[in-house]
PDB file of C-alpha atoms and ligand atoms in Angstrom:
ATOM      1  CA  UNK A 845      37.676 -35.263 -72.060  1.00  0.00           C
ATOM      2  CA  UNK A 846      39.270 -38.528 -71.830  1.00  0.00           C
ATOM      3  CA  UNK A 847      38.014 -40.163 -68.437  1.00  0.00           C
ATOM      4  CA  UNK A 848      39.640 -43.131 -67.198  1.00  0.00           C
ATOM      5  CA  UNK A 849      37.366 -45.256 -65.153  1.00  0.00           C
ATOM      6  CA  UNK A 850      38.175 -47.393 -61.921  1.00  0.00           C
ATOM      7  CA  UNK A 851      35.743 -49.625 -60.646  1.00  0.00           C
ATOM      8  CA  UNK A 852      36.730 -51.925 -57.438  1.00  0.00           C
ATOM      9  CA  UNK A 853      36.150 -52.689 -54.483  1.00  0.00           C
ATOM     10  CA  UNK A 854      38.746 -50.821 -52.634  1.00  0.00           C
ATOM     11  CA  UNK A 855      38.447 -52.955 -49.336  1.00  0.00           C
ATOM     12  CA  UNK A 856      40.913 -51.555 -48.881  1.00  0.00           C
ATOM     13  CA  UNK A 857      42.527 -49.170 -51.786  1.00  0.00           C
ATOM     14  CA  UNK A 858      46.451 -49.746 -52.289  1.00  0.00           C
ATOM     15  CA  UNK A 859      49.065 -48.720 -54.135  1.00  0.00           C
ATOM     16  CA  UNK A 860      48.146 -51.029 -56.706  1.00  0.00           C
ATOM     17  CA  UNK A 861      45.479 -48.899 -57.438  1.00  0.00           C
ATOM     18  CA  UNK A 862      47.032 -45.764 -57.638  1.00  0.00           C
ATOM     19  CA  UNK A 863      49.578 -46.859 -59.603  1.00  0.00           C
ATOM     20  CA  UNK A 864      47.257 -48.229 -62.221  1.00  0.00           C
ATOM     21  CA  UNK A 865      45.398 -44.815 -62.330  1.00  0.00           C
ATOM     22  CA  UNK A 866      48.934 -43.106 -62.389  1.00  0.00           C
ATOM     23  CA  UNK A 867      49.848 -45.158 -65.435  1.00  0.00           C
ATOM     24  CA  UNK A 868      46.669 -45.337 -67.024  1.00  0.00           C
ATOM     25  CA  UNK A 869      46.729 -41.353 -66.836  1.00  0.00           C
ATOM     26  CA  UNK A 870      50.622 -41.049 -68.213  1.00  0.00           C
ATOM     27  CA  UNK A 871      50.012 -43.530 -70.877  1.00  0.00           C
ATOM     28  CA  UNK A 872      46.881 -42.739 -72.092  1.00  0.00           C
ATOM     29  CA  UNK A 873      46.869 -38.610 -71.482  1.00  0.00           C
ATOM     30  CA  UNK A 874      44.057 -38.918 -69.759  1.00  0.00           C
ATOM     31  CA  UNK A 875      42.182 -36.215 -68.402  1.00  0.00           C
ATOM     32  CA  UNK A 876      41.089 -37.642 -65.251  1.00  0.00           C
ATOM     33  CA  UNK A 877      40.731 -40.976 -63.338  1.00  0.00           C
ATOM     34  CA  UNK A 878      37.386 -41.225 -61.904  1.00  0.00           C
ATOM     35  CA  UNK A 879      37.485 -43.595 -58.690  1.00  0.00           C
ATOM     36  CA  UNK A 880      34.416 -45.498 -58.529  1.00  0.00           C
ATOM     37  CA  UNK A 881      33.611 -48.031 -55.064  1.00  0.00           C
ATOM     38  CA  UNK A 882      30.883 -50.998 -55.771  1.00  0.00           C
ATOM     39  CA  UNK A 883      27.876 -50.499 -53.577  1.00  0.00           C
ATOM     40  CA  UNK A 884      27.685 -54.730 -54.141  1.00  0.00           C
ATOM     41  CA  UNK A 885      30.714 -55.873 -55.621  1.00  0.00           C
ATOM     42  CA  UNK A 886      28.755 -59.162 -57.162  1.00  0.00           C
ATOM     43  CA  UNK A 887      31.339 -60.989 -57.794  1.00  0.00           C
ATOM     44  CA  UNK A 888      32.822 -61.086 -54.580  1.00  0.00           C
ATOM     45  CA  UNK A 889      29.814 -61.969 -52.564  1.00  0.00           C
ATOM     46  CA  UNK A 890      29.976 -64.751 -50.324  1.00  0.00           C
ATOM     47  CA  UNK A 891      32.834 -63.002 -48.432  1.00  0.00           C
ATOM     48  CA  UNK A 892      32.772 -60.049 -45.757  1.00  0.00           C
ATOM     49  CA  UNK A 893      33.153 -56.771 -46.781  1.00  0.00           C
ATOM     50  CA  UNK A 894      33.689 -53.508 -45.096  1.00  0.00           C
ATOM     51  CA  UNK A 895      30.945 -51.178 -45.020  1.00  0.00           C
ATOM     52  CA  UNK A 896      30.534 -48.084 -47.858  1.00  0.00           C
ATOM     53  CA  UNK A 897      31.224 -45.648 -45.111  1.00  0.00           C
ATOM     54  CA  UNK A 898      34.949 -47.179 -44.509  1.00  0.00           C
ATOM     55  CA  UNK A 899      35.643 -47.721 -47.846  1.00  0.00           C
ATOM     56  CA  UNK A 900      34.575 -44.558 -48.871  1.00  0.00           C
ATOM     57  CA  UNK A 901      36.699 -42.498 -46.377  1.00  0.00           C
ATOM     58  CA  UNK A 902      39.612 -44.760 -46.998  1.00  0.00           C
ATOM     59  CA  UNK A 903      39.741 -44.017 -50.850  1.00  0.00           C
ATOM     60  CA  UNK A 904      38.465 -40.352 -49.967  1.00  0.00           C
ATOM     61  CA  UNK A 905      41.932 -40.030 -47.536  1.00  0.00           C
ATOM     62  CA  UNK A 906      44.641 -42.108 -50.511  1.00  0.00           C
ATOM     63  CA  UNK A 907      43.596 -39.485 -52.887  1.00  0.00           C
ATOM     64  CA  UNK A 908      43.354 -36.567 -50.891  1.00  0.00           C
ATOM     65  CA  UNK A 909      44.637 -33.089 -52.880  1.00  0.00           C
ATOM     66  CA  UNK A 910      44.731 -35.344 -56.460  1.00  0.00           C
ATOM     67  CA  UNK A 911      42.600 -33.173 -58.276  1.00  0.00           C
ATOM     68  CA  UNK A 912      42.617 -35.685 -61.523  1.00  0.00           C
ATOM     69  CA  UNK A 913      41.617 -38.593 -59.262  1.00  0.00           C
ATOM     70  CA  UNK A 914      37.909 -37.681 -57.988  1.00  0.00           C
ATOM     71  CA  UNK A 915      36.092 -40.334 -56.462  1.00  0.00           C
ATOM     72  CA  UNK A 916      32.259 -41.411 -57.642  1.00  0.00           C
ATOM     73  CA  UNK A 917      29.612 -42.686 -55.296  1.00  0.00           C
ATOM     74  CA  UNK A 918      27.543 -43.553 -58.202  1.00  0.00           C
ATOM     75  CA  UNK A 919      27.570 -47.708 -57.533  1.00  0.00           C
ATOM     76  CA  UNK A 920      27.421 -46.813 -53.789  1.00  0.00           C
ATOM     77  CA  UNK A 921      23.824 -45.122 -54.204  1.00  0.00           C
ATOM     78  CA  UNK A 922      22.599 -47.373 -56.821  1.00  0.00           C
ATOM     79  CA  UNK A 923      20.354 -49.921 -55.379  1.00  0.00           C
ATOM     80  CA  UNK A 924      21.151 -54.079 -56.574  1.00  0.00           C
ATOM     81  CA  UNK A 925      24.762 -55.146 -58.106  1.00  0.00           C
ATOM     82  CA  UNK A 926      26.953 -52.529 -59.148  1.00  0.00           C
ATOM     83  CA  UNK A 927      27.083 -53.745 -63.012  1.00  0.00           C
ATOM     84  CA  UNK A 928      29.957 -52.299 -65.021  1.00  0.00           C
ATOM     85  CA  UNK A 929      27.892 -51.821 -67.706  1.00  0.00           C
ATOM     86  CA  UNK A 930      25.242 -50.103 -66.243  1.00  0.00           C
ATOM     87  CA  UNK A 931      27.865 -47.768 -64.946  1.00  0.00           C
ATOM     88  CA  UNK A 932      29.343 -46.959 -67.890  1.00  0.00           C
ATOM     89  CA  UNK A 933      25.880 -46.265 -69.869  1.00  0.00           C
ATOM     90  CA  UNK A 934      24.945 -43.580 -66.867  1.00  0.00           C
ATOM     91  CA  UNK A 935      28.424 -42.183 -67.797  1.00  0.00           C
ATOM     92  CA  UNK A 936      27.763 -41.617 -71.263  1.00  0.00           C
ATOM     93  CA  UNK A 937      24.788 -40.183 -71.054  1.00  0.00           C
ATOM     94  CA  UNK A 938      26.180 -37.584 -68.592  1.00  0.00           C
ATOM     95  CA  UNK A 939      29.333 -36.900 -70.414  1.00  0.00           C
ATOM     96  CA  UNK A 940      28.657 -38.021 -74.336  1.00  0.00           C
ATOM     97  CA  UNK A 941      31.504 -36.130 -75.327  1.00  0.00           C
ATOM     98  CA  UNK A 942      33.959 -37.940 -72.932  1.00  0.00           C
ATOM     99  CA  UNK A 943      36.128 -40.760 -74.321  1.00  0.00           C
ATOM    100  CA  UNK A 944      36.220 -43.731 -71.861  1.00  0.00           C
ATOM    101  CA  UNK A 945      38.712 -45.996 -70.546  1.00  0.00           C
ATOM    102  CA  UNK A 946      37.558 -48.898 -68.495  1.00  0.00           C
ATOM    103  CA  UNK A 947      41.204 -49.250 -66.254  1.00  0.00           C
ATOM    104  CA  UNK A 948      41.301 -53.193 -64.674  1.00  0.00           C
ATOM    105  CA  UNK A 949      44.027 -55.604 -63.270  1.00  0.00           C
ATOM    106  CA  UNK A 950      44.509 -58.531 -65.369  1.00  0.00           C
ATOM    107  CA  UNK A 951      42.132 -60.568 -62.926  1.00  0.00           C
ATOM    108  CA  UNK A 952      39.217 -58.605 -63.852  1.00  0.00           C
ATOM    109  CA  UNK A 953      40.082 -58.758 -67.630  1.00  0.00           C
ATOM    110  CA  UNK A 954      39.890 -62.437 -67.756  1.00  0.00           C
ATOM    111  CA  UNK A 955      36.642 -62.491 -66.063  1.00  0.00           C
ATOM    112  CA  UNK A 956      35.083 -60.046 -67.878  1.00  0.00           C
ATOM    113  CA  UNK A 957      33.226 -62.524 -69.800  1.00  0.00           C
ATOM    114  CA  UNK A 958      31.734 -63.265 -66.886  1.00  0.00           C
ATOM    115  CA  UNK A 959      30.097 -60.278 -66.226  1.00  0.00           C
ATOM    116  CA  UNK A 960      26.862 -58.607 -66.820  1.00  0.00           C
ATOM    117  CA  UNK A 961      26.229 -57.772 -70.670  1.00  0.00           C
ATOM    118  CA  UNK A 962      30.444 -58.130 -71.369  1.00  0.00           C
ATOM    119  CA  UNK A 963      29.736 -56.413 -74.844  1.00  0.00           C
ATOM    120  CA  UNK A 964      28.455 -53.453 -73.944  1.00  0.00           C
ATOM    121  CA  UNK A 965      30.867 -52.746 -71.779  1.00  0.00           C
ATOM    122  CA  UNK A 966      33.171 -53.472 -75.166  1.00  0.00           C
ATOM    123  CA  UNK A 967      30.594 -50.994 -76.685  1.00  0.00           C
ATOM    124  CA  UNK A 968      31.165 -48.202 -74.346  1.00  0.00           C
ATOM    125  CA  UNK A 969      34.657 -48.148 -73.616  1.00  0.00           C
ATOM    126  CA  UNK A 970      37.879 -49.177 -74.328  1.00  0.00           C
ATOM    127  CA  UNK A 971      39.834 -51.767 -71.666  1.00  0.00           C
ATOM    128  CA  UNK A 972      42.904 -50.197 -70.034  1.00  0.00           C
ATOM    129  CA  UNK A 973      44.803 -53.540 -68.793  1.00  0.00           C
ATOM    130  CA  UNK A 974      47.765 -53.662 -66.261  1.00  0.00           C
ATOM    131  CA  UNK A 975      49.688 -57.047 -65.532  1.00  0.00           C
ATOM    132  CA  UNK A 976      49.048 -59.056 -62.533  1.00  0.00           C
ATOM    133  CA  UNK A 977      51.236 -61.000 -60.502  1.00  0.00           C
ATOM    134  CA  UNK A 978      49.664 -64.307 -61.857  1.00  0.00           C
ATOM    135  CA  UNK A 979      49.620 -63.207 -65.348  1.00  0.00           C
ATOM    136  CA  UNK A 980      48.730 -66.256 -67.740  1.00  0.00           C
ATOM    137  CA  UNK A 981      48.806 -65.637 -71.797  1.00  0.00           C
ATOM    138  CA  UNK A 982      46.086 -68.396 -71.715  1.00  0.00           C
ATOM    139  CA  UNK A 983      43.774 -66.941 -70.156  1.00  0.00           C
ATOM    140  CA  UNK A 984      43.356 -64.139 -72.295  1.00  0.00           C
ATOM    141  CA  UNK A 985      42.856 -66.275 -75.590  1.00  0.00           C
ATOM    142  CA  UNK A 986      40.139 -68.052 -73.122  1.00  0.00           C
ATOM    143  CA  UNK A 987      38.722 -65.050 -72.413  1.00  0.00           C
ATOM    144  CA  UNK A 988      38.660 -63.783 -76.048  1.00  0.00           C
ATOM    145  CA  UNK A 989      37.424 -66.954 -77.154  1.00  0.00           C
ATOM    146  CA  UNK A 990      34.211 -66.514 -74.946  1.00  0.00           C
ATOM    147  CA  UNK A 991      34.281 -62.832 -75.764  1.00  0.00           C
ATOM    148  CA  UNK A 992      34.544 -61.837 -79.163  1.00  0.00           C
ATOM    149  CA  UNK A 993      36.280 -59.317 -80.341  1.00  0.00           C
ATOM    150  CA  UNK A 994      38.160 -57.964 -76.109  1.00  0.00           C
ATOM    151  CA  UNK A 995      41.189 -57.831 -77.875  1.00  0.00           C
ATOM    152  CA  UNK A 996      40.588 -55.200 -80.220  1.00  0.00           C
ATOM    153  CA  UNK A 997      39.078 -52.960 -77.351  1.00  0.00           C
ATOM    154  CA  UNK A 998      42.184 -54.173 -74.905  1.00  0.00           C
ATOM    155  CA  UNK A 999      45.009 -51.272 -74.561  1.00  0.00           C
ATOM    156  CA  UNK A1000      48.075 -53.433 -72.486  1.00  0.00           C
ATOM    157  CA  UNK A1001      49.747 -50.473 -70.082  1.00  0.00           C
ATOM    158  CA  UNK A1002      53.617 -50.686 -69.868  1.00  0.00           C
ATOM    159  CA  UNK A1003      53.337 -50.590 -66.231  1.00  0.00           C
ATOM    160  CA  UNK A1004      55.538 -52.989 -64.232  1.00  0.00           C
ATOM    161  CA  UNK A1005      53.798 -55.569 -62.036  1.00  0.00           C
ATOM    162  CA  UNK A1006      53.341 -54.295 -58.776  1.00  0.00           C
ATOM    163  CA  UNK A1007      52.477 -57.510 -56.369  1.00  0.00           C
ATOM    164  CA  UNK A1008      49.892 -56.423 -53.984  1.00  0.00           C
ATOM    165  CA  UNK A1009      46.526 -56.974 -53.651  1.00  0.00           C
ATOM    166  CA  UNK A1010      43.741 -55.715 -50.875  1.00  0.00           C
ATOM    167  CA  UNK A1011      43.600 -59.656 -49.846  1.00  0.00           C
ATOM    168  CA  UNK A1012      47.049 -59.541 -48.896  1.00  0.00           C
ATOM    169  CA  UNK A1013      46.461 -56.366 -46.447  1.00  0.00           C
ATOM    170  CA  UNK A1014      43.820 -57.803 -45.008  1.00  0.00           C
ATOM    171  CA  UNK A1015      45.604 -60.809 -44.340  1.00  0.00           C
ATOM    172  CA  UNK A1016      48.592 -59.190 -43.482  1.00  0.00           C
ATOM    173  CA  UNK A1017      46.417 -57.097 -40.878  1.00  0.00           C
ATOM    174  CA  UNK A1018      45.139 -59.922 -39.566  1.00  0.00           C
ATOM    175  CA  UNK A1019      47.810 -61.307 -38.752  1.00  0.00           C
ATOM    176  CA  UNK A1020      49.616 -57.970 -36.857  1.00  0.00           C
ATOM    177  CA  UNK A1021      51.974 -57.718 -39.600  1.00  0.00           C
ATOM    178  CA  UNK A1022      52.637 -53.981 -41.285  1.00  0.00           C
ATOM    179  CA  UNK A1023      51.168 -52.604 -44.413  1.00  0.00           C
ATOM    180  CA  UNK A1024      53.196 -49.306 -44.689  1.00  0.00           C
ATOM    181  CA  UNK A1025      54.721 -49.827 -48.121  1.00  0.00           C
ATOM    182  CA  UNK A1026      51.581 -51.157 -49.507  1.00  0.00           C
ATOM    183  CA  UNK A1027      49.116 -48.170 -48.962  1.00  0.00           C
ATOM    184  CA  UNK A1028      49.074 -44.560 -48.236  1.00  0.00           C
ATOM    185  CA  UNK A1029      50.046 -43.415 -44.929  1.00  0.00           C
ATOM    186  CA  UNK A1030      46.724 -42.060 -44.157  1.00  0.00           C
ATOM    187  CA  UNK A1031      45.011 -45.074 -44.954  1.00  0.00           C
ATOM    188  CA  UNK A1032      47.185 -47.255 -42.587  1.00  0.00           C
ATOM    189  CA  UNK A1033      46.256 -44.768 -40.083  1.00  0.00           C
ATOM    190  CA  UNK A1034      42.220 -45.249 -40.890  1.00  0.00           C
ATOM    191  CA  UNK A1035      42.675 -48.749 -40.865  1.00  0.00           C
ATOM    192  CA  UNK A1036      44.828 -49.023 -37.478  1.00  0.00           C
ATOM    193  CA  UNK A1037      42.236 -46.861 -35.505  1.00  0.00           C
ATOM    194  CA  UNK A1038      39.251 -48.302 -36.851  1.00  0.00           C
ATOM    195  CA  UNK A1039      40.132 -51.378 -36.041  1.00  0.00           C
ATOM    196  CA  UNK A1040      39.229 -53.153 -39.267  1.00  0.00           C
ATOM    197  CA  UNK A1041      40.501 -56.285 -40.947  1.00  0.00           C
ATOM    198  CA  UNK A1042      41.257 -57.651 -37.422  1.00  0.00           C
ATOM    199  CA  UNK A1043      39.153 -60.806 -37.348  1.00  0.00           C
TER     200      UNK A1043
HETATM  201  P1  LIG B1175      40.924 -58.387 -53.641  1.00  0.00           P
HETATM  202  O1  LIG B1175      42.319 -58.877 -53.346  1.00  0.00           O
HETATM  203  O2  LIG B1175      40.125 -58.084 -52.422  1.00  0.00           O
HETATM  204  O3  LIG B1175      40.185 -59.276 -54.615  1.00  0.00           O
HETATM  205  P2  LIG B1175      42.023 -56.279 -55.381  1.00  0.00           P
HETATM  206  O4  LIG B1175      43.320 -55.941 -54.723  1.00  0.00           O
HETATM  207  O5  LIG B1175      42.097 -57.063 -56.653  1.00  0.00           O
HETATM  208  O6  LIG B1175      41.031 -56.960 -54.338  1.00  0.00           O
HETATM  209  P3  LIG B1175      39.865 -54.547 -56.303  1.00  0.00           P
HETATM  210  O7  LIG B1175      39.305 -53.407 -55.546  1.00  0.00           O
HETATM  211  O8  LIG B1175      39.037 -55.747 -56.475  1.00  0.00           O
HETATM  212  O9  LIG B1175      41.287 -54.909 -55.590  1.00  0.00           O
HETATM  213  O10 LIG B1175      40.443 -54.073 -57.683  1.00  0.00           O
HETATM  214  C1  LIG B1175      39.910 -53.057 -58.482  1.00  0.00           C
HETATM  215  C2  LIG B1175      40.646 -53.061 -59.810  1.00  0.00           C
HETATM  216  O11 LIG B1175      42.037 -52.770 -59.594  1.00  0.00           O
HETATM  217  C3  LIG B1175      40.594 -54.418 -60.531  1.00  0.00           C
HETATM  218  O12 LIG B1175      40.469 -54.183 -61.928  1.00  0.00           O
HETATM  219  C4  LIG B1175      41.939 -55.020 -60.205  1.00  0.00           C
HETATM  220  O13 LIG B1175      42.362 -55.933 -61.197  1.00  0.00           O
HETATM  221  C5  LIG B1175      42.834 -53.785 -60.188  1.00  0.00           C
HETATM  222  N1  LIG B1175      44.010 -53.990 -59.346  1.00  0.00           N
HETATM  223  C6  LIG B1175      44.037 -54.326 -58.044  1.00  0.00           C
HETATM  224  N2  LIG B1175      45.300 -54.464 -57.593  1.00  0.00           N
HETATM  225  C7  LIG B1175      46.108 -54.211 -58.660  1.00  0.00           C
HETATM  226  C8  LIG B1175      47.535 -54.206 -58.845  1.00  0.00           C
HETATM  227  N3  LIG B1175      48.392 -54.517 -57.861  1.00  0.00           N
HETATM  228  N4  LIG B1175      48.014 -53.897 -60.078  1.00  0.00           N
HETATM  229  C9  LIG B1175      47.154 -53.609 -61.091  1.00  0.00           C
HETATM  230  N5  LIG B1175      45.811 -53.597 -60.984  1.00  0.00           N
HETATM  231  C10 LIG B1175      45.288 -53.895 -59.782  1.00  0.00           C
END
């Protein structure tokens, strides 16, 4: 199979997301995108988070009847910092005939050198990249520089830019202003009666 792979934090998912995994999937024929929530998203610490539970059901409710998008609550059970790569070893070893695709925003590309053991996560998978709002050519020669050899394993997705990101809902529900074009319905509704992202 040919698995694409979505790590985040999904607090909350958007259509950012999906369309990355849409893309990702058209582009790259995969099989299936498997959705997979940090239990500690490391390199967002320091800031609130919603709990498992809400991010969870929120992703659980945006892809609701996609049968190629399943969700994974591998990171969530795993004690410590969700690493990437330890993610993606557990995958291969489960699956060592699957072909994986590591699917990231821009933002996570550049600081991928930055992350726990970058080059086995080079190793394991190749990098499915979509544009970000702020994209910067720069940054990626930075990044290669510290990482050898990222832009051999980088696949660029034709996808257009689509401007959102979960910091901008949160803000934007902080401040009581709407959120309907920038996720699904259902997870509007979650959001609204649970009350989160409020303070
Ligand atoms: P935050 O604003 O809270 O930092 P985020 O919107 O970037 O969050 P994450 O859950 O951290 O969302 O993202 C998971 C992955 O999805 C990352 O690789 C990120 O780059 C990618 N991603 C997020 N939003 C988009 C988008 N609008 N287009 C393409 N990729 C995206």
């Amino acid at each position: 199979m040919r698995l694409g792979i979505l790590g985040g934090t999904f607090d909350p998912v958007h259509r950012g997301h999906l369309a990355l995994a849409n893309a990702a999937r058209d582009e790259l024929g995969l099989d299936e995108v498997l959705f997979l929530p940090a239990g500690q998203p490391w390199r967002k610490a320091g800031r609130m988070i919603a709990s498992n539970e809400h991010r969870l059901a929120m992703l659980r409710r945006a892809l609701e009847g996609e049968a190629a998008f399943p969700v994974s609550t591998l990171e969530l059970e795993r004690a410590g910092p969700s690493y990437t790569a330890d993610t993606l070893e557990a995958l291969r070893d489960d699956r060592p005939e699957d072909e994986l695709f590591f699917l990231v925003g821009e933002d996570a590309l550049m600081d991928l050198p930055n992350w726990e053991r970058p080059q086995r996560i080079l190793e394991l998978a190749r990098l499915a990249v979509a544009r970000r709002a702020d994209s910067s050519p720069e940054a990626l020669e930075e990044a290669e520089r510290r990482l050898p050899g990222l832009g051999e394993r980088v696949i660029w997705l034709r996808m257009s830019v689509l401007a959102v990101s979960a910091t901008e809902i949160r803000e934007r529900v902080r401040g009581g202003q709407p959120i309907g074009n920038l996720v699904p319905a259902a997870v509007e509704e979650y959001i609204r009666k649970q009350g989160l992202y409020r303070t």
